[in-house]
Short mmCIF file of C-alpha atoms in Angstrom, two decimals:
data_model
loop_
_atom_site.label_atom_id
_atom_site.label_comp_id
_atom_site.label_asym_id
_atom_site.label_seq_id
_atom_site.Cartn_x
_atom_site.Cartn_y
_atom_site.Cartn_z
CA MET J 1 0.00 0.00 0.00
CA SER J 2 1.30 3.46 -0.88
CA ASP J 3 2.68 5.59 1.92
CA ASN J 4 0.53 8.53 0.79
CA ARG J 5 -2.79 6.74 1.26
CA PRO J 6 -5.16 9.12 3.05
CA PRO J 7 -7.41 8.00 5.91
CA SER J 8 -10.70 6.58 4.71
CA ALA J 9 -14.21 6.83 6.12
CA LEU J 10 -17.32 4.93 5.08
CA THR J 11 -20.79 6.46 5.06
CA ILE J 12 -23.73 4.05 5.10
CA ALA J 13 -26.54 6.39 4.17
CA GLY J 14 -29.23 7.52 1.78
CA SER J 15 -28.88 9.89 -1.17
CA ASP J 16 -30.42 13.39 -1.07
CA SER J 17 -31.23 14.63 -4.58
CA GLY J 18 -31.04 18.19 -3.26
CA GLY J 19 -27.42 17.62 -2.24
CA ALA J 20 -27.86 19.20 1.20
CA ALA J 21 -27.88 16.17 3.47
CA GLY J 22 -27.38 12.40 3.32
CA LEU J 23 -24.36 10.80 1.72
CA GLU J 24 -23.73 13.91 -0.38
CA ALA J 25 -23.17 15.96 2.80
CA ASP J 26 -21.03 13.18 4.25
CA LEU J 27 -18.75 12.98 1.21
CA ARG J 28 -18.36 16.77 1.09
CA THR J 29 -17.40 16.78 4.75
CA PHE J 30 -14.99 13.85 4.41
CA LEU J 31 -13.20 15.57 1.53
CA THR J 32 -12.86 18.91 3.31
CA CYS J 33 -11.62 17.13 6.44
CA GLY J 34 -8.84 15.35 4.54
CA VAL J 35 -10.45 11.92 4.42
CA HIS J 36 -11.24 9.68 1.43
CA GLY J 37 -14.95 8.88 1.33
CA LEU J 38 -16.37 5.40 0.79
CA VAL J 39 -20.09 4.79 0.29
CA ALA J 40 -22.75 2.18 0.95
CA VAL J 41 -26.00 3.61 -0.44
CA THR J 42 -29.11 2.57 1.51
CA ALA J 43 -31.83 4.51 -0.31
CA VAL J 44 -32.39 7.07 -3.03
CA THR J 45 -34.72 9.92 -2.12
CA VAL J 46 -36.63 12.32 -4.33
CA GLN J 47 -36.39 15.55 -2.39
CA ASN J 48 -35.77 19.27 -2.47
CA THR J 49 -36.24 22.08 0.05
CA LEU J 50 -40.02 21.57 -0.14
CA GLY J 51 -39.92 18.01 1.17
CA VAL J 52 -39.29 14.35 0.46
CA HIS J 53 -41.54 13.37 -2.42
CA ASP J 54 -40.58 9.72 -2.99
CA ARG J 55 -37.86 7.21 -2.28
CA SER J 56 -36.55 3.81 -3.31
CA ASP J 57 -34.75 1.60 -0.80
CA ILE J 58 -31.73 -0.40 -1.92
CA PRO J 59 -31.99 -4.20 -1.42
CA PRO J 60 -30.34 -5.19 1.89
CA ARG J 61 -27.91 -7.60 0.19
CA ILE J 62 -26.65 -4.76 -2.02
CA VAL J 63 -26.18 -2.49 1.00
CA ALA J 64 -24.23 -5.22 2.79
CA GLY J 65 -22.27 -6.01 -0.36
CA GLN J 66 -21.09 -2.41 -0.67
CA ILE J 67 -19.75 -2.48 2.90
CA GLU J 68 -18.03 -5.82 2.37
CA ALA J 69 -16.50 -4.77 -0.95
CA VAL J 70 -14.84 -1.55 0.20
CA ALA J 71 -13.77 -2.93 3.58
CA ALA J 72 -12.07 -5.95 2.01
CA ASP J 73 -10.21 -4.05 -0.70
CA MET J 74 -9.72 -0.42 0.28
CA GLY J 75 -9.82 -0.51 4.07
CA VAL J 76 -12.02 1.51 6.41
CA ASP J 77 -10.50 3.69 9.17
CA ALA J 78 -13.89 4.80 10.54
CA ALA J 79 -17.53 4.42 9.53
CA LYS J 80 -20.82 6.18 10.09
CA THR J 81 -24.48 5.56 9.43
CA GLY J 82 -27.17 7.93 8.28
CA MET J 83 -30.58 7.01 6.91
CA LEU J 84 -30.99 3.22 7.11
CA ALA J 85 -34.56 3.01 5.80
CA SER J 86 -35.80 -0.33 7.24
CA ALA J 87 -35.26 -3.06 9.82
CA GLU J 88 -34.04 -5.39 7.06
CA ILE J 89 -31.36 -2.91 5.97
CA ILE J 90 -30.31 -2.32 9.60
CA GLU J 91 -29.95 -6.07 10.10
CA ALA J 92 -27.84 -6.35 6.95
CA VAL J 93 -25.68 -3.38 7.98
CA ALA J 94 -25.10 -4.78 11.48
CA ALA J 95 -24.04 -8.15 10.10
CA ALA J 96 -21.77 -6.67 7.42
CA CYS J 97 -20.11 -4.28 9.87
CA GLU J 98 -19.51 -7.06 12.36
CA GLN J 99 -17.94 -9.16 9.60
CA ALA J 100 -15.72 -6.22 8.58
CA GLY J 101 -14.62 -5.50 12.16
CA ILE J 102 -16.50 -2.19 12.33
CA GLY J 103 -17.83 -1.21 15.76
CA GLY J 104 -17.81 -3.03 19.06
CA ASP J 105 -15.30 -2.71 21.88
CA ALA J 106 -12.15 -3.17 19.80
CA GLY J 107 -13.41 -2.57 16.29
CA ILE J 108 -13.00 0.18 13.74
CA PRO J 109 -14.63 3.38 15.13
CA PHE J 110 -18.34 3.43 14.31
CA VAL J 111 -20.52 6.54 14.52
CA VAL J 112 -24.26 5.89 14.53
CA ASP J 113 -26.24 8.97 13.54
CA PRO J 114 -29.76 7.69 14.27
CA VAL J 115 -31.58 9.44 11.44
CA ALA J 116 -35.21 8.62 12.17
CA ALA J 117 -37.03 11.44 10.40
CA SER J 118 -36.28 13.97 7.69
CA MET J 119 -35.99 17.65 8.56
CA HIS J 120 -39.48 18.01 7.06
CA GLY J 121 -40.88 15.57 9.64
CA HIS J 122 -41.26 12.57 7.33
CA PRO J 123 -40.53 9.29 9.17
CA LEU J 124 -37.66 7.37 7.61
CA PHE J 125 -38.49 3.99 9.08
CA ASP J 126 -41.22 2.25 11.06
CA ASP J 127 -41.35 0.83 14.60
CA ALA J 128 -39.51 -2.32 13.52
CA GLY J 129 -36.70 -0.18 12.15
CA LEU J 130 -36.51 1.83 15.37
CA ALA J 131 -36.34 -1.39 17.40
CA ALA J 132 -33.59 -2.79 15.16
CA LEU J 133 -31.62 0.43 15.50
CA ARG J 134 -31.93 0.28 19.28
CA GLU J 135 -31.14 -3.42 19.64
CA LEU J 136 -28.59 -4.08 16.90
CA LEU J 137 -26.68 -0.91 16.05
CA LEU J 138 -26.51 1.13 19.25
CA PRO J 139 -24.60 -1.63 21.11
CA MET J 140 -22.04 -1.61 18.28
CA ALA J 141 -21.60 2.18 18.26
CA THR J 142 -18.44 3.96 19.32
CA VAL J 143 -20.51 7.16 19.38
CA VAL J 144 -24.22 7.79 18.88
CA THR J 145 -25.13 11.33 17.78
CA PRO J 146 -28.88 12.00 18.16
CA ASN J 147 -30.68 15.30 17.93
CA LEU J 148 -33.43 15.93 20.47
CA ASP J 149 -36.21 14.47 18.29
CA GLU J 150 -34.18 11.28 17.95
CA VAL J 151 -33.53 11.27 21.72
CA ARG J 152 -37.30 11.23 22.25
CA LEU J 153 -37.83 8.42 19.74
CA LEU J 154 -35.06 6.28 21.24
CA THR J 155 -35.64 6.89 24.96
CA GLY J 156 -39.03 8.55 25.40
CA ILE J 157 -37.36 11.54 27.09
CA GLU J 158 -38.59 14.95 25.95
CA VAL J 159 -35.75 17.45 26.30
CA THR J 160 -36.86 21.08 26.50
CA ARG J 161 -34.05 22.51 28.67
CA ARG J 162 -30.28 22.14 28.55
CA GLU J 163 -30.04 20.45 31.97
CA GLN J 164 -32.34 17.63 30.81
CA MET J 165 -29.73 16.57 28.26
CA ARG J 166 -27.80 14.77 31.02
CA ASP J 167 -30.75 12.46 31.75
CA ALA J 168 -31.09 11.78 28.03
CA ALA J 169 -27.38 10.98 27.70
CA VAL J 170 -27.53 8.53 30.60
CA ALA J 171 -30.60 6.78 29.14
CA LEU J 172 -28.94 6.52 25.72
CA ARG J 173 -25.68 5.20 27.21
CA GLU J 174 -27.69 2.36 28.79
CA LEU J 175 -28.61 1.20 25.26
CA GLY J 176 -25.00 0.18 24.64
CA PRO J 177 -22.91 2.82 22.83
CA ARG J 178 -19.48 3.68 24.25
CA PHE J 179 -20.09 7.42 23.97
CA VAL J 180 -23.23 9.53 23.56
CA LEU J 181 -23.21 12.94 21.91
CA VAL J 182 -26.54 14.71 22.43
CA LYS J 183 -26.96 17.63 20.02
CA SER J 184 -28.78 20.75 21.22
CA GLY J 185 -29.58 22.46 17.93
CA HIS J 186 -33.33 22.08 18.50
CA LEU J 187 -33.25 24.06 21.79
CA ILE J 188 -34.00 27.20 19.83
CA ASP J 189 -34.69 29.32 22.93
CA ASP J 190 -31.20 28.64 24.30
CA PRO J 191 -28.88 31.53 23.32
CA GLU J 192 -25.99 29.06 22.93
CA CYS J 193 -25.76 25.71 21.18
CA VAL J 194 -24.13 23.48 23.82
CA ASP J 195 -23.86 19.82 22.87
CA LEU J 196 -23.13 17.15 25.48
CA LEU J 197 -20.67 14.24 25.28
CA PHE J 198 -20.99 11.43 27.83
CA ASP J 199 -18.69 8.41 28.26
CA GLY J 200 -20.61 6.72 31.06
CA THR J 201 -18.78 8.67 33.76
CA VAL J 202 -17.82 12.15 32.59
CA PHE J 203 -20.06 14.77 30.97
CA THR J 204 -18.23 17.10 28.59
CA GLU J 205 -19.98 20.21 27.29
CA LEU J 206 -19.18 21.34 23.75
CA PRO J 207 -20.25 24.98 23.56
CA GLY J 208 -20.82 26.90 20.38
CA PRO J 209 -22.67 29.95 19.07
CA ARG J 210 -26.25 29.79 17.88
CA HIS J 211 -26.14 31.40 14.46
CA ASP J 212 -29.09 33.45 13.29
CA THR J 213 -29.86 31.60 10.06
CA PRO J 214 -32.73 29.41 8.85
CA HIS J 215 -30.37 27.49 6.57
CA THR J 216 -29.38 24.42 8.58
CA HIS J 217 -30.17 21.49 6.27
CA GLY J 218 -27.47 18.84 6.63
CA ALA J 219 -26.04 20.18 9.90
CA GLY J 220 -26.43 16.86 11.71
CA ASP J 221 -24.82 14.95 8.85
CA ALA J 222 -21.95 17.43 8.71
CA MET J 223 -21.23 17.12 12.43
CA ALA J 224 -21.39 13.32 12.47
CA SER J 225 -19.23 12.99 9.37
CA ALA J 226 -16.66 15.51 10.67
CA LEU J 227 -16.52 13.52 13.91
CA THR J 228 -16.07 10.35 11.85
CA SER J 229 -13.30 12.05 9.88
CA GLY J 230 -11.53 12.90 13.10
CA LEU J 231 -11.71 9.29 14.26
CA ALA J 232 -10.40 8.10 10.86
CA ARG J 233 -7.47 10.47 11.31
CA GLY J 234 -6.62 8.92 14.68
CA MET J 235 -8.19 11.40 17.07
CA SER J 236 -9.65 10.29 20.38
CA VAL J 237 -13.45 10.43 20.67
CA GLN J 238 -13.18 13.61 22.76
CA GLU J 239 -10.89 15.25 20.20
CA ALA J 240 -13.06 14.13 17.29
CA ALA J 241 -16.22 15.44 18.98
CA ARG J 242 -14.62 18.85 19.45
CA PHE J 243 -13.44 18.77 15.84
CA GLY J 244 -16.97 17.92 14.68
CA LYS J 245 -18.42 20.76 16.75
CA TRP J 246 -15.90 23.22 15.31
CA TYR J 247 -16.63 22.05 11.78
CA VAL J 248 -20.42 22.24 11.99
CA SER J 249 -20.38 25.62 13.76
CA ASN J 250 -18.46 27.05 10.82
CA ALA J 251 -20.64 25.18 8.31
CA VAL J 252 -23.79 26.74 9.81
CA ARG J 253 -22.14 30.17 10.01
CA HIS J 254 -21.43 29.99 6.25
CA SER J 255 -24.75 28.37 5.24
CA TYR J 256 -26.56 29.72 2.22
CA PRO J 257 -30.02 29.87 0.60
CA MET J 258 -30.79 27.26 -2.05
CA GLY J 259 -34.33 26.60 -3.23
CA ALA J 260 -37.63 27.80 -1.79
CA LYS J 261 -37.12 26.89 1.88
CA VAL J 262 -34.26 25.72 4.11
CA GLY J 263 -30.85 25.86 2.46
CA PRO J 264 -27.77 23.76 3.27
CA VAL J 265 -24.89 24.28 5.63
CA SER J 266 -21.67 24.98 3.77
CA ALA J 267 -18.44 23.13 3.13
CA PHE J 268 -17.13 25.96 0.93
CA TRP J 269 -15.50 27.66 3.92
CA ARG J 270 -12.95 24.80 3.98
CA VAL J 271 -12.00 25.29 0.31
CA ALA J 272 -9.29 27.77 -0.66
CA GLU J 273 -10.36 30.62 -2.89
CA GLU J 274 -9.15 30.47 -6.47
CA GLU J 275 -6.21 32.69 -7.32
CA ARG J 276 -6.77 34.58 -10.59
CA ASP J 277 -4.44 36.76 -12.59
#
């Protein structure tokens, strides 16, 4: 293997035709964080800023086959999940990741972003999918990165104040992940955006500004994939979480309008401006 091989990260996620979220956001983030992106596509959505209009799920054997193919040949230094679409796909992903040595106590770092609904409120899988996520993937996770809606779906805890995030983190940690990162973006009345990392013993607050912009599509994907990039580059979970927070804060700060409603967070801030004569 060449000495100049970059770190690699695998996203196991759905495609967003609007390019704001999903695997498109993950690959953008991987690239701008210095990591080669690998992909296992789970679903193809028909969406824009007005909503998700249709979707087609990829057969579970094809999803698993993508994971197996890239892990066996190219190597995976860290992996993350996004939209997993169904219980059958989650089962296939869990089996393929276990076979590839992704996740678990001594495995390749595995970030589970428990995407359970689109930003427009459309559910992305049913009760069987939620149960499979809880029972199969969370125990394999190095880090789980839910927003507050996903906290409620996974634990039943409704977080409306910053101090309640600790109870949510404890409840999530009991489901099996090594670390829990509870994201506070939905606490819109809080003047700051303080996320919470919990390792089972220590709570670490990750403070950041709350930017005055409606354009936040893909923020959760960007944070989880930046965190994954940090792990692929050899950072500790604490270092990678801080890196992810730094990345997404800047991505939201530089977000832009695109389409009729909510625009995407930006990766352009990480790209050097062109020099012209």
